[in-house]
Short mmCIF file of C-alpha atoms in Angstrom, two decimals:
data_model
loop_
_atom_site.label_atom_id
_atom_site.label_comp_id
_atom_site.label_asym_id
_atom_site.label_seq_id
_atom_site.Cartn_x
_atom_site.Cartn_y
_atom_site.Cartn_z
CA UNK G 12 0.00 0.00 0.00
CA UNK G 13 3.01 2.60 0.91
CA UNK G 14 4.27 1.54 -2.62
CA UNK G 15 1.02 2.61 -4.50
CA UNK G 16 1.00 5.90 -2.44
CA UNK G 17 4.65 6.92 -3.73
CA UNK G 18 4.17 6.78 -6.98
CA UNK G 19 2.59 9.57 -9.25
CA UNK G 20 1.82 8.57 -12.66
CA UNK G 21 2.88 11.23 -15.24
CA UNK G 22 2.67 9.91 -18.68
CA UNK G 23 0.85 6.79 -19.79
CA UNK G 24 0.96 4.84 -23.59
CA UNK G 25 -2.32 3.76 -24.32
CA UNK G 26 -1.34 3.50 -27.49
CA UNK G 27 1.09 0.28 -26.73
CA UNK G 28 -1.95 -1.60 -25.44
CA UNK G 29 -3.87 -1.19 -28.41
CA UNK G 30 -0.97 -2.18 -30.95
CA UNK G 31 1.00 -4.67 -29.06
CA UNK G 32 0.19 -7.68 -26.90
CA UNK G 33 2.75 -6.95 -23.55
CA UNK G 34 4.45 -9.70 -22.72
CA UNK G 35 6.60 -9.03 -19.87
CA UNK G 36 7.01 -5.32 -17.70
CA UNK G 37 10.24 -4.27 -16.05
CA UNK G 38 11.03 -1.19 -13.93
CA UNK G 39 13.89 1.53 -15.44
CA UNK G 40 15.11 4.43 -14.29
CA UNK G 41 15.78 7.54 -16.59
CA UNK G 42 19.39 9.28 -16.58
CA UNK G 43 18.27 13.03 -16.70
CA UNK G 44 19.20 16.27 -15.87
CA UNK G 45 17.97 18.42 -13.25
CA UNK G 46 15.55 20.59 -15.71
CA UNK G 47 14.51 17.70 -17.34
CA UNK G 48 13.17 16.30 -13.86
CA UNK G 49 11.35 19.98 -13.19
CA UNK G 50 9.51 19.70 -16.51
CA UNK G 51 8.44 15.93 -15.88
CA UNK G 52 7.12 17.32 -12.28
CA UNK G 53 4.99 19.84 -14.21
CA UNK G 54 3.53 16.66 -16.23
CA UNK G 55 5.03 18.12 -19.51
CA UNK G 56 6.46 14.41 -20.92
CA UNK G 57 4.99 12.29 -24.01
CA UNK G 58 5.94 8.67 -24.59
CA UNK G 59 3.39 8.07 -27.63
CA UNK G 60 6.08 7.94 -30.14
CA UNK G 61 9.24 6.69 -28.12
CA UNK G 62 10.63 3.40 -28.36
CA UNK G 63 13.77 1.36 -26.50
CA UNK G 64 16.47 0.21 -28.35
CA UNK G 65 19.60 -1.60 -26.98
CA UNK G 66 23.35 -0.82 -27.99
CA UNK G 67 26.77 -2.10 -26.94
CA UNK G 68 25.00 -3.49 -23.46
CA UNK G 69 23.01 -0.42 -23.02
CA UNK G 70 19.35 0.87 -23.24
CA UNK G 71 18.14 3.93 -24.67
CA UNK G 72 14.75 5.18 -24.72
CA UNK G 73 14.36 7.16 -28.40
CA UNK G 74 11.66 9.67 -29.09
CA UNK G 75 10.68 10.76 -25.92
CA UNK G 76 9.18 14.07 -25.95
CA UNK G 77 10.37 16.41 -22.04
CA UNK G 78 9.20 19.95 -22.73
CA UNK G 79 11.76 22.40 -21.76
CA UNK G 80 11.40 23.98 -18.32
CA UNK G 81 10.24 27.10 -18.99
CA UNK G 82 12.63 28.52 -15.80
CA UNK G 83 15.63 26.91 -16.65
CA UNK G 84 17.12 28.82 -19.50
CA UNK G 85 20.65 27.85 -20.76
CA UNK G 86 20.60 24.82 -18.57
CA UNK G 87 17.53 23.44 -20.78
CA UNK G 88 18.37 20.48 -22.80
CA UNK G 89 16.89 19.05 -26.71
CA UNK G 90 13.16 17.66 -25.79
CA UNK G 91 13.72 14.58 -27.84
CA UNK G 92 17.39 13.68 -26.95
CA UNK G 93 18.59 9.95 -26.68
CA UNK G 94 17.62 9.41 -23.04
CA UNK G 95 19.80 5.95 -21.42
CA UNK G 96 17.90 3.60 -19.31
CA UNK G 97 19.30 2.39 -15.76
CA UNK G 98 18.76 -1.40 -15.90
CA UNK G 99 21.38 -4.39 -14.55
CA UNK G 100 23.25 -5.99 -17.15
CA UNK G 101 21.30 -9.29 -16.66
CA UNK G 102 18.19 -7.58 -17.30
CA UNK G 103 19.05 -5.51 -20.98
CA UNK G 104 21.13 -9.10 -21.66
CA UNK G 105 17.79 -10.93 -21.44
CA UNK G 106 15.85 -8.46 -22.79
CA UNK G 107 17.96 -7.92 -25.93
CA UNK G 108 17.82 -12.17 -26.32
CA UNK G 109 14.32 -11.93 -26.36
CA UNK G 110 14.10 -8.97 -28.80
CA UNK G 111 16.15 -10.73 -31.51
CA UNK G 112 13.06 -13.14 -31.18
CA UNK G 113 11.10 -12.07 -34.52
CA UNK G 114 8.24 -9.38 -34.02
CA UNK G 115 9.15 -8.98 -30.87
CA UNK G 116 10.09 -4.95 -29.60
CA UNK G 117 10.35 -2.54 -26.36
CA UNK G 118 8.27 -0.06 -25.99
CA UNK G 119 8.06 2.51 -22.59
CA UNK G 120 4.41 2.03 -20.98
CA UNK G 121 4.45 4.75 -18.32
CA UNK G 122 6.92 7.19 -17.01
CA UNK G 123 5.99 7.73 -13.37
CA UNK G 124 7.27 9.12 -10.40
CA UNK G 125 8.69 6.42 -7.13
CA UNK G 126 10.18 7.61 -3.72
CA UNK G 127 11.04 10.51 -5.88
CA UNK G 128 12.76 9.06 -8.75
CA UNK G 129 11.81 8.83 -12.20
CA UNK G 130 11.22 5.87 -13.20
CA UNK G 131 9.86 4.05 -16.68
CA UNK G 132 7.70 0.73 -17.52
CA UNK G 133 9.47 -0.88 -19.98
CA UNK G 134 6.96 -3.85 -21.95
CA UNK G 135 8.41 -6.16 -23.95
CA UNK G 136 5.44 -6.52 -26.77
CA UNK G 137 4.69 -8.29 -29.90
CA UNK G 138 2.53 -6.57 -32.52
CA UNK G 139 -0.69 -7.22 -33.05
CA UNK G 140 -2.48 -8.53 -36.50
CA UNK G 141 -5.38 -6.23 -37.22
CA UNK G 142 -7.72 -9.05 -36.76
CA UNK G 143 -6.34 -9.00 -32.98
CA UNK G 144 -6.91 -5.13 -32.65
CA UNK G 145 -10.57 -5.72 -33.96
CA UNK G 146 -11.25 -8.97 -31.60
CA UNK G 147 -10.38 -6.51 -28.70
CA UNK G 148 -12.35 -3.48 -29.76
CA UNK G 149 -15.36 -6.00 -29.75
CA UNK G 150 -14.75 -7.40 -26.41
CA UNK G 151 -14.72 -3.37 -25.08
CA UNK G 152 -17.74 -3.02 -26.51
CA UNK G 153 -19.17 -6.07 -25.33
CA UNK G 154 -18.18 -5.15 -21.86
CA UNK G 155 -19.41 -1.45 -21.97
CA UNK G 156 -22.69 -2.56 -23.37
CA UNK G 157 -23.17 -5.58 -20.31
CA UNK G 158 -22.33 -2.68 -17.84
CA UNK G 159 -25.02 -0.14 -19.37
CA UNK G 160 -27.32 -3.17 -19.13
CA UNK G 161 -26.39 -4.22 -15.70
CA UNK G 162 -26.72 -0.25 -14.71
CA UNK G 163 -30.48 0.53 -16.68
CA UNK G 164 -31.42 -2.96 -14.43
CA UNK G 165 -30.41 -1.52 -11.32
CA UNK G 166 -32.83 1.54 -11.71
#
């Protein structure tokens, strides 16, 4: 329960859900700099089009989007710079085995805030067929229609 209270969501890819089944989640933390971290406070961060990608032992995240702090003049940095994940070894070793696996990729799920650090959900996903995205939207709907139902029955 302490757990759930320390962390403050700031940026969330619905996006992944709805074009990749997630196979596995692990926890990252972001190397920033200090204006970078005052922007992501404000909520001014976008992960819709980032994506991970692993070099020489090392993650990146790619394409995320921190705003410039708007107080922090010279000491502001590029909004989409090459950002490096803070993972153990084991961890980007097994997760770059499992992304030579065909159609599978890493994508960042939600950059949130923990005791104070910044932290990223990392999701190792496989793409989804559009039949798959379709099955899904019909189950939603399915759903949303047994709960208007189940409310209108209730009255």
């Amino acid at each position: 329960m302490a757990e759930d209270k320390a962390r403050k969501l700031v940026a969330n890819n619905k996006k992944a859900y709805h074009d990749y089944f997630i196979e596995e989640k692990y926890e990252a933390g972001i190397e920033l700099f200090g204006t970078e971290v005052k922007s992501i406070r404000q909520g001014k961060c976008s992960i819709k089009e980032a994506w991970i990608s692993i070099d020489k032992g090392e993650a990146f995240i790619m394409g995320m989007n921190v705003s410039p702090y708007e107080k922090g003049n010279i000491f502001n940095k590029d909004p989409l710079r090459v950002k490096k994940l803070l993972l153990h070894k084991a961890e980007i070793r097994k997760l770059e085995q499992q992304k030579m696996v065909q159609g599978y990729t890493l994508v960042p799920l939600e950059v949130y805030f923990k005791n104070g650090k910044v932290k990223v959900e990392v999701g190792l996903a496989r793409g989804k067929k559009l039949y798959d995205k379709r099955a899904d939207m019909a189950k939603k709907d399915q759903q949303r229609e047994a709960l208007r139902d189940y409310k209108i029955s209730l009255r």
